[in-house]
Tab-separated table of C-alpha atoms in Angstrom:
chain	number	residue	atom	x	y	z
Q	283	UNK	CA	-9.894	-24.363	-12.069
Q	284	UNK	CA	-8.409	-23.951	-8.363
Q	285	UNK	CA	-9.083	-20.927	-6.656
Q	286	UNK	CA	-6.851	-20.299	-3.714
Q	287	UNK	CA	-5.656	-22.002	-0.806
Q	288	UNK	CA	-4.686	-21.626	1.731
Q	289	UNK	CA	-3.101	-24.036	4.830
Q	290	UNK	CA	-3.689	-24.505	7.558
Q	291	UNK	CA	-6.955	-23.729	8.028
Q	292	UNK	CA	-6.825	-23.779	11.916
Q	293	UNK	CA	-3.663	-23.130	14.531
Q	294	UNK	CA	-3.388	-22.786	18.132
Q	295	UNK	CA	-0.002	-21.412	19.495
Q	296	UNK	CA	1.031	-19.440	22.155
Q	297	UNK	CA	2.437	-15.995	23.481
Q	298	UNK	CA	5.709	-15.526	22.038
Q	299	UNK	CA	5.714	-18.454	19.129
Q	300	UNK	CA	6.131	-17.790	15.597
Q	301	UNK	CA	4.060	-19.217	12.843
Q	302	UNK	CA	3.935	-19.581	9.058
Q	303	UNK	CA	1.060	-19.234	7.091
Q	304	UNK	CA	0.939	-20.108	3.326
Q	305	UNK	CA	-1.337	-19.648	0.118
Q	306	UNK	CA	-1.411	-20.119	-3.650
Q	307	UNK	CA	-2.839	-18.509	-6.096
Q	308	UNK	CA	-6.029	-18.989	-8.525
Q	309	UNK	CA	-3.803	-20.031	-11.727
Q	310	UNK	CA	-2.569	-17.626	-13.708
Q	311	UNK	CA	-2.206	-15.044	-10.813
Q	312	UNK	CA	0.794	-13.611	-9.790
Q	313	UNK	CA	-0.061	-11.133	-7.046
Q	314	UNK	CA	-0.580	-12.359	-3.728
Q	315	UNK	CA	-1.899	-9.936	-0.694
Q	316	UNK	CA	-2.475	-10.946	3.316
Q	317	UNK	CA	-5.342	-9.360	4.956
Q	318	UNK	CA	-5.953	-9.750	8.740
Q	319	UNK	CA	-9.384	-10.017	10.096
Q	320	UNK	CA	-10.086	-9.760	13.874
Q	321	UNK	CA	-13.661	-10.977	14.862
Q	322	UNK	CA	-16.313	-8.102	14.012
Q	323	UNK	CA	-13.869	-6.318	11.848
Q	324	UNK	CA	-13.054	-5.669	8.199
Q	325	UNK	CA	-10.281	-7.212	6.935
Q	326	UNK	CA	-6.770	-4.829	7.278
Q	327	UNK	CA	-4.194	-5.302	4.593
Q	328	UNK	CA	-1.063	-6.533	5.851
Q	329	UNK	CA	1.312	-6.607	2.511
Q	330	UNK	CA	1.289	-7.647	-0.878
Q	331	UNK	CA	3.821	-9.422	-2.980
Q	332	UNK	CA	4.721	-9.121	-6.473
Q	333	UNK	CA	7.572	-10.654	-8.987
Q	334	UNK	CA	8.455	-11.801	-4.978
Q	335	UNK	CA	8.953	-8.696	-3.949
Q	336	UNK	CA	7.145	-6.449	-1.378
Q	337	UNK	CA	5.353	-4.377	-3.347
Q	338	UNK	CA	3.169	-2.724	-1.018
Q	339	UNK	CA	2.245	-3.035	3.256
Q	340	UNK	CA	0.037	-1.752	5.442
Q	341	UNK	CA	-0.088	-0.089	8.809
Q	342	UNK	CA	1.742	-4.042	10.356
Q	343	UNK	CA	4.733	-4.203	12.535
Q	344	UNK	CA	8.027	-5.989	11.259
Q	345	UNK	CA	6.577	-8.781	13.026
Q	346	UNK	CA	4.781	-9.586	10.070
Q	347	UNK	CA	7.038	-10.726	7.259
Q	348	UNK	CA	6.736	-12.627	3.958
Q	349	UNK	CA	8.064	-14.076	0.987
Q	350	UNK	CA	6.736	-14.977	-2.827
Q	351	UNK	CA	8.115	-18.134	-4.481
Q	352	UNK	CA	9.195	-18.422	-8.220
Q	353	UNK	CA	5.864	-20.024	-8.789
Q	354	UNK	CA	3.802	-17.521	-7.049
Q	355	UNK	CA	2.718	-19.220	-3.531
Q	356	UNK	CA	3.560	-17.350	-0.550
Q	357	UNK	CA	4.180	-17.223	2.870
Q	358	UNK	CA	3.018	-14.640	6.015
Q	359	UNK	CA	5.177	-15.509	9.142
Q	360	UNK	CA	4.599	-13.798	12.359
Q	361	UNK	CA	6.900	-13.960	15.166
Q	362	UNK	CA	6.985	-12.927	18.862
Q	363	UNK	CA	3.304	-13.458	18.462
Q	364	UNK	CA	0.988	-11.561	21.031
Q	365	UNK	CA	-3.096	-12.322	22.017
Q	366	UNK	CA	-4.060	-9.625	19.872
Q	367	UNK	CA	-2.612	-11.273	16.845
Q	368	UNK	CA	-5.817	-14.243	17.309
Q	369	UNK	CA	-8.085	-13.332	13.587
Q	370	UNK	CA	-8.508	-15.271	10.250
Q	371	UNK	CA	-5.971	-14.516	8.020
Q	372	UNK	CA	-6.894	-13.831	4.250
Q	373	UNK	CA	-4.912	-14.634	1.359
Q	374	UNK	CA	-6.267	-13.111	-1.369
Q	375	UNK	CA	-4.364	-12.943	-5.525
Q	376	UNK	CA	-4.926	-11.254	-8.774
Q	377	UNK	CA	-2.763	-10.178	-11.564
Q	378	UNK	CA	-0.179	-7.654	-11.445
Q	379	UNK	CA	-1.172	-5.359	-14.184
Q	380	UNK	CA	-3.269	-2.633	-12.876
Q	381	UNK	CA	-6.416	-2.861	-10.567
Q	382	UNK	CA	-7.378	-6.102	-10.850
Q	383	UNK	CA	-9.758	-7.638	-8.665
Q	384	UNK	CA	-8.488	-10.071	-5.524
Q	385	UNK	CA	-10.021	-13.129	-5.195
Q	386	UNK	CA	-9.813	-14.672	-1.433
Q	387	UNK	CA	-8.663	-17.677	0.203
Q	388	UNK	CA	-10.881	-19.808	2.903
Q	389	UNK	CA	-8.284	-18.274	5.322
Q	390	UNK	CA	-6.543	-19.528	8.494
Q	391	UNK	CA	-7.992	-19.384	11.889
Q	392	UNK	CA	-5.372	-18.266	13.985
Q	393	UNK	CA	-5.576	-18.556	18.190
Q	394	UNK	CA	-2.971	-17.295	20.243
Q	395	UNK	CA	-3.236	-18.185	23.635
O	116	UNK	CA	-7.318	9.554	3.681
O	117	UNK	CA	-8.917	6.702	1.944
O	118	UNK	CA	-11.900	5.267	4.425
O	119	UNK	CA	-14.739	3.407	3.947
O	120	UNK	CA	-17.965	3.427	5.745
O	121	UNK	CA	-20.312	1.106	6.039
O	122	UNK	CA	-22.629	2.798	8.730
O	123	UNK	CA	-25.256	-0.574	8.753
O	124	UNK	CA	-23.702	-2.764	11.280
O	125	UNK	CA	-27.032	-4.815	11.062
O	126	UNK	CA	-29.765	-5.760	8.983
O	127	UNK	CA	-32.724	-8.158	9.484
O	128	UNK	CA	-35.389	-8.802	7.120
O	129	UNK	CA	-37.940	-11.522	5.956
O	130	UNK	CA	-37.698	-13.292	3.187
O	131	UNK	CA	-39.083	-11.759	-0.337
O	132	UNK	CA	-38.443	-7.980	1.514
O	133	UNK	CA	-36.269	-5.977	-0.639
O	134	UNK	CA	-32.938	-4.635	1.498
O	135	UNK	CA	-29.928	-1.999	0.382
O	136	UNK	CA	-26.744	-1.868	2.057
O	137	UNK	CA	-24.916	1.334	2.255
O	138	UNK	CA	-21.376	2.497	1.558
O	139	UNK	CA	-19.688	5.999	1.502
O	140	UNK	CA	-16.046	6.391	0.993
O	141	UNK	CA	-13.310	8.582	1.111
O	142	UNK	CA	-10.703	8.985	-1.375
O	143	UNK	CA	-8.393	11.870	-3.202
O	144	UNK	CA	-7.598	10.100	-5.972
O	145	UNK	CA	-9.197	10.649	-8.833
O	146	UNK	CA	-9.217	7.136	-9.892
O	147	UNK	CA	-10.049	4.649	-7.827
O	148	UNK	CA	-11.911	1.304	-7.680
O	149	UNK	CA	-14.822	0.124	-5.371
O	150	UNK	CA	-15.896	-3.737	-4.861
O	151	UNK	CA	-18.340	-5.675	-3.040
O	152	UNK	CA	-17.455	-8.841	-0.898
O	153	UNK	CA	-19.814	-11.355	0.251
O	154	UNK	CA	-18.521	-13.401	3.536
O	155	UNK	CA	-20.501	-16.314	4.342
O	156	UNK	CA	-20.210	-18.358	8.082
O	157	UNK	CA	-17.601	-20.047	6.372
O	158	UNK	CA	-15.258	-16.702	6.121
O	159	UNK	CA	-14.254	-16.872	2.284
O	160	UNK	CA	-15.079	-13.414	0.908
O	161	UNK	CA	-16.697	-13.990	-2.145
O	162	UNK	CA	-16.184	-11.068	-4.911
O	163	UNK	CA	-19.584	-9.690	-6.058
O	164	UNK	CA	-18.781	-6.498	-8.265
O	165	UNK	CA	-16.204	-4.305	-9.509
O	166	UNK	CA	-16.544	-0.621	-10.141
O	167	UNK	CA	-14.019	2.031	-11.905
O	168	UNK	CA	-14.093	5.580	-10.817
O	169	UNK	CA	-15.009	7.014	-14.257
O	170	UNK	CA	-18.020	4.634	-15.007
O	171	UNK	CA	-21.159	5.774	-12.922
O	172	UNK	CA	-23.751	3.570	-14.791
O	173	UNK	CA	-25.530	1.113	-12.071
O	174	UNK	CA	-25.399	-2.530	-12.621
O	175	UNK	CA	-27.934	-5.148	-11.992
O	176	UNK	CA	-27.315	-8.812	-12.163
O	177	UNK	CA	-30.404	-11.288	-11.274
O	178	UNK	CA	-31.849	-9.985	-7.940
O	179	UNK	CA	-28.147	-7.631	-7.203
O	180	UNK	CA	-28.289	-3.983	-8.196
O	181	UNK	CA	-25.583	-1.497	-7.412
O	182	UNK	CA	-25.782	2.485	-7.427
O	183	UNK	CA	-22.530	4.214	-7.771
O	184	UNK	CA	-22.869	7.782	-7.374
O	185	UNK	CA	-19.843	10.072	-6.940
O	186	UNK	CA	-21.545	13.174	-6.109
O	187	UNK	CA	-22.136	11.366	-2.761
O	188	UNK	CA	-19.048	9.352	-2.871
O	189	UNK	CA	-21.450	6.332	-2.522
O	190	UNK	CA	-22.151	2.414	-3.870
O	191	UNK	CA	-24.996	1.202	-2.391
O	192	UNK	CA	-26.181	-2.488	-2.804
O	193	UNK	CA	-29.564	-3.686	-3.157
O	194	UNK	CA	-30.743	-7.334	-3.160
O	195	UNK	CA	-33.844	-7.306	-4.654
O	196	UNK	CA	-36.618	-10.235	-2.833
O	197	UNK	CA	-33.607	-11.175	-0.251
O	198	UNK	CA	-33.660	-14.787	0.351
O	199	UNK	CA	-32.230	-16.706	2.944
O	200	UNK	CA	-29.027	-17.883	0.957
O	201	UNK	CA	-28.537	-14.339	1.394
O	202	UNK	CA	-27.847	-14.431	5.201
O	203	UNK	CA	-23.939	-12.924	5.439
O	204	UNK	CA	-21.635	-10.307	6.226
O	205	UNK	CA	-21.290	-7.605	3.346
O	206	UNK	CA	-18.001	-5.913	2.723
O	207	UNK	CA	-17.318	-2.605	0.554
O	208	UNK	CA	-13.317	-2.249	-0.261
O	209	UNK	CA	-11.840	0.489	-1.894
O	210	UNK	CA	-8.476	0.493	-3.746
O	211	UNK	CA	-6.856	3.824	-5.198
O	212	UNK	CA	-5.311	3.637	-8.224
O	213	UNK	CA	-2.057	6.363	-7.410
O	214	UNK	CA	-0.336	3.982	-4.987
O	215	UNK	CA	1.969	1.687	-5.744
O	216	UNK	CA	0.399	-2.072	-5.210
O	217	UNK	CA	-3.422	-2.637	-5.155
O	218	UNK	CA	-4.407	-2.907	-1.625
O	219	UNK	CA	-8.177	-3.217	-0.760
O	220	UNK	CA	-9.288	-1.064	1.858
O	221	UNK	CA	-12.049	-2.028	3.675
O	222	UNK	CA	-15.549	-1.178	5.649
O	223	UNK	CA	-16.467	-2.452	8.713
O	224	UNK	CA	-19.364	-4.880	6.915
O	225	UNK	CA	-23.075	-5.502	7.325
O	226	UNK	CA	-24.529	-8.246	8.954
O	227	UNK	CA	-27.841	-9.155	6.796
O	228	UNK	CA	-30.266	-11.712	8.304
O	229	UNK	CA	-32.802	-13.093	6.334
O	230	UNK	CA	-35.791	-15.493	8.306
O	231	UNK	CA	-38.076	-16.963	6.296
């Protein structure tokens, strides 16, 4: 049974690029969620995505967007990215009925220099 | 507002000592979930335990025990004889149950180092 994944699992840009970031799901999840985690830190929820819809976000600029596929993969893009955005990015999915729990990618190891 | 403290930035022990990590959170809901994420050197957080509002009864499994107590608005973790496979950051998330997706909200972590 695959758990998540999530690609690539290391990127370098620079100030001012964009980047995509995709996962997919442990099978027979539908609910994917980003988390952010800067170095030292707890991980910060950026949004989560449901039916592909935005179904929830957190305290992230419009800089961060996303999108769900029909078969439940999905993708974080950042744009006009800045230093601070450097951290390992978490995918994490469950199932859409209530609180299920989130089971986590490997992540991607962003660097923006 | 919905926080989470995890108040233990560090931890070292030796091997066979027993450890607990705390957590205290913050919440108005009334139900609410808490969880406990291992993250190795390798960054995957791996999920450890899941624990509804309304059920207070602690939870062992093998050397893991977990103490829930909403009188202090706590879930501690104890590893029981740590080992060194223990050696990791330990998260505490919360997730409320009134909003509308299920975001995880988390602590700061724990760093636990176990020498042998």
């Amino acid at each position: 049974d695959a758990g998540v994944t999530q690609s690539p699992t290391h990127l370098i840009k620079t100030r001012g690029q964009q980047v995509t970031l995709r996962c997919s799901p442990k099978s027979g999840h539908d609910t994917v969620s980003w988390y952010q985690q800067a170095l030292g830190q707890g991980p910060q929820f950026i949004f989560q995505y449901y039916e592909e819809e935005e179904r929830q976000r957190g305290n992230f600029p419009d800089r961060f967007s996303g999108h769900q596929f029909p078969n439940y993969s999905s993708e974080l893009n950042v744009n006009a990215l800045l230093l601070g955005d450097s951290a390992l990015y978490l995918c994490a999915s469950s199932t859409g009925t209530g609180q299920e729990t989130q089971y986590f990618g490997p992540g991607t190891r962003l660097l923006v220099l | 507002a919905q926080k989470v403290t995890q108040a233990q930035t560090e931890i070292s022990v030796v091997e066979k000592e027993d450890v607990t990590l705390d957590c205290v959170y913050e919440t108005r809901d009334t139900t609410y979930y808490l969880f406990w994420y291992k993250q190795p050197p390798s960054g995957e957080l791996v999920f450890l335990i899941r624990r509804n509002s309304f059920d207070e009864q602690n939870e062992i499994s093998g050397r893991y025990s977990w103490n829930f107590q909403k009188s202090t608005s706590s879930f501690n973790f104890t590893i029981t004889a740590s080992q060194v496979v223990d050696s990791a950051v330990y998260f505490c998330a919360l997730s409320e149950a009134e909003q509308a997706g299920t975001a995880l909200i988390f602590g700061k972590g724990t760093t636990l180092s176990v020498s042998s």
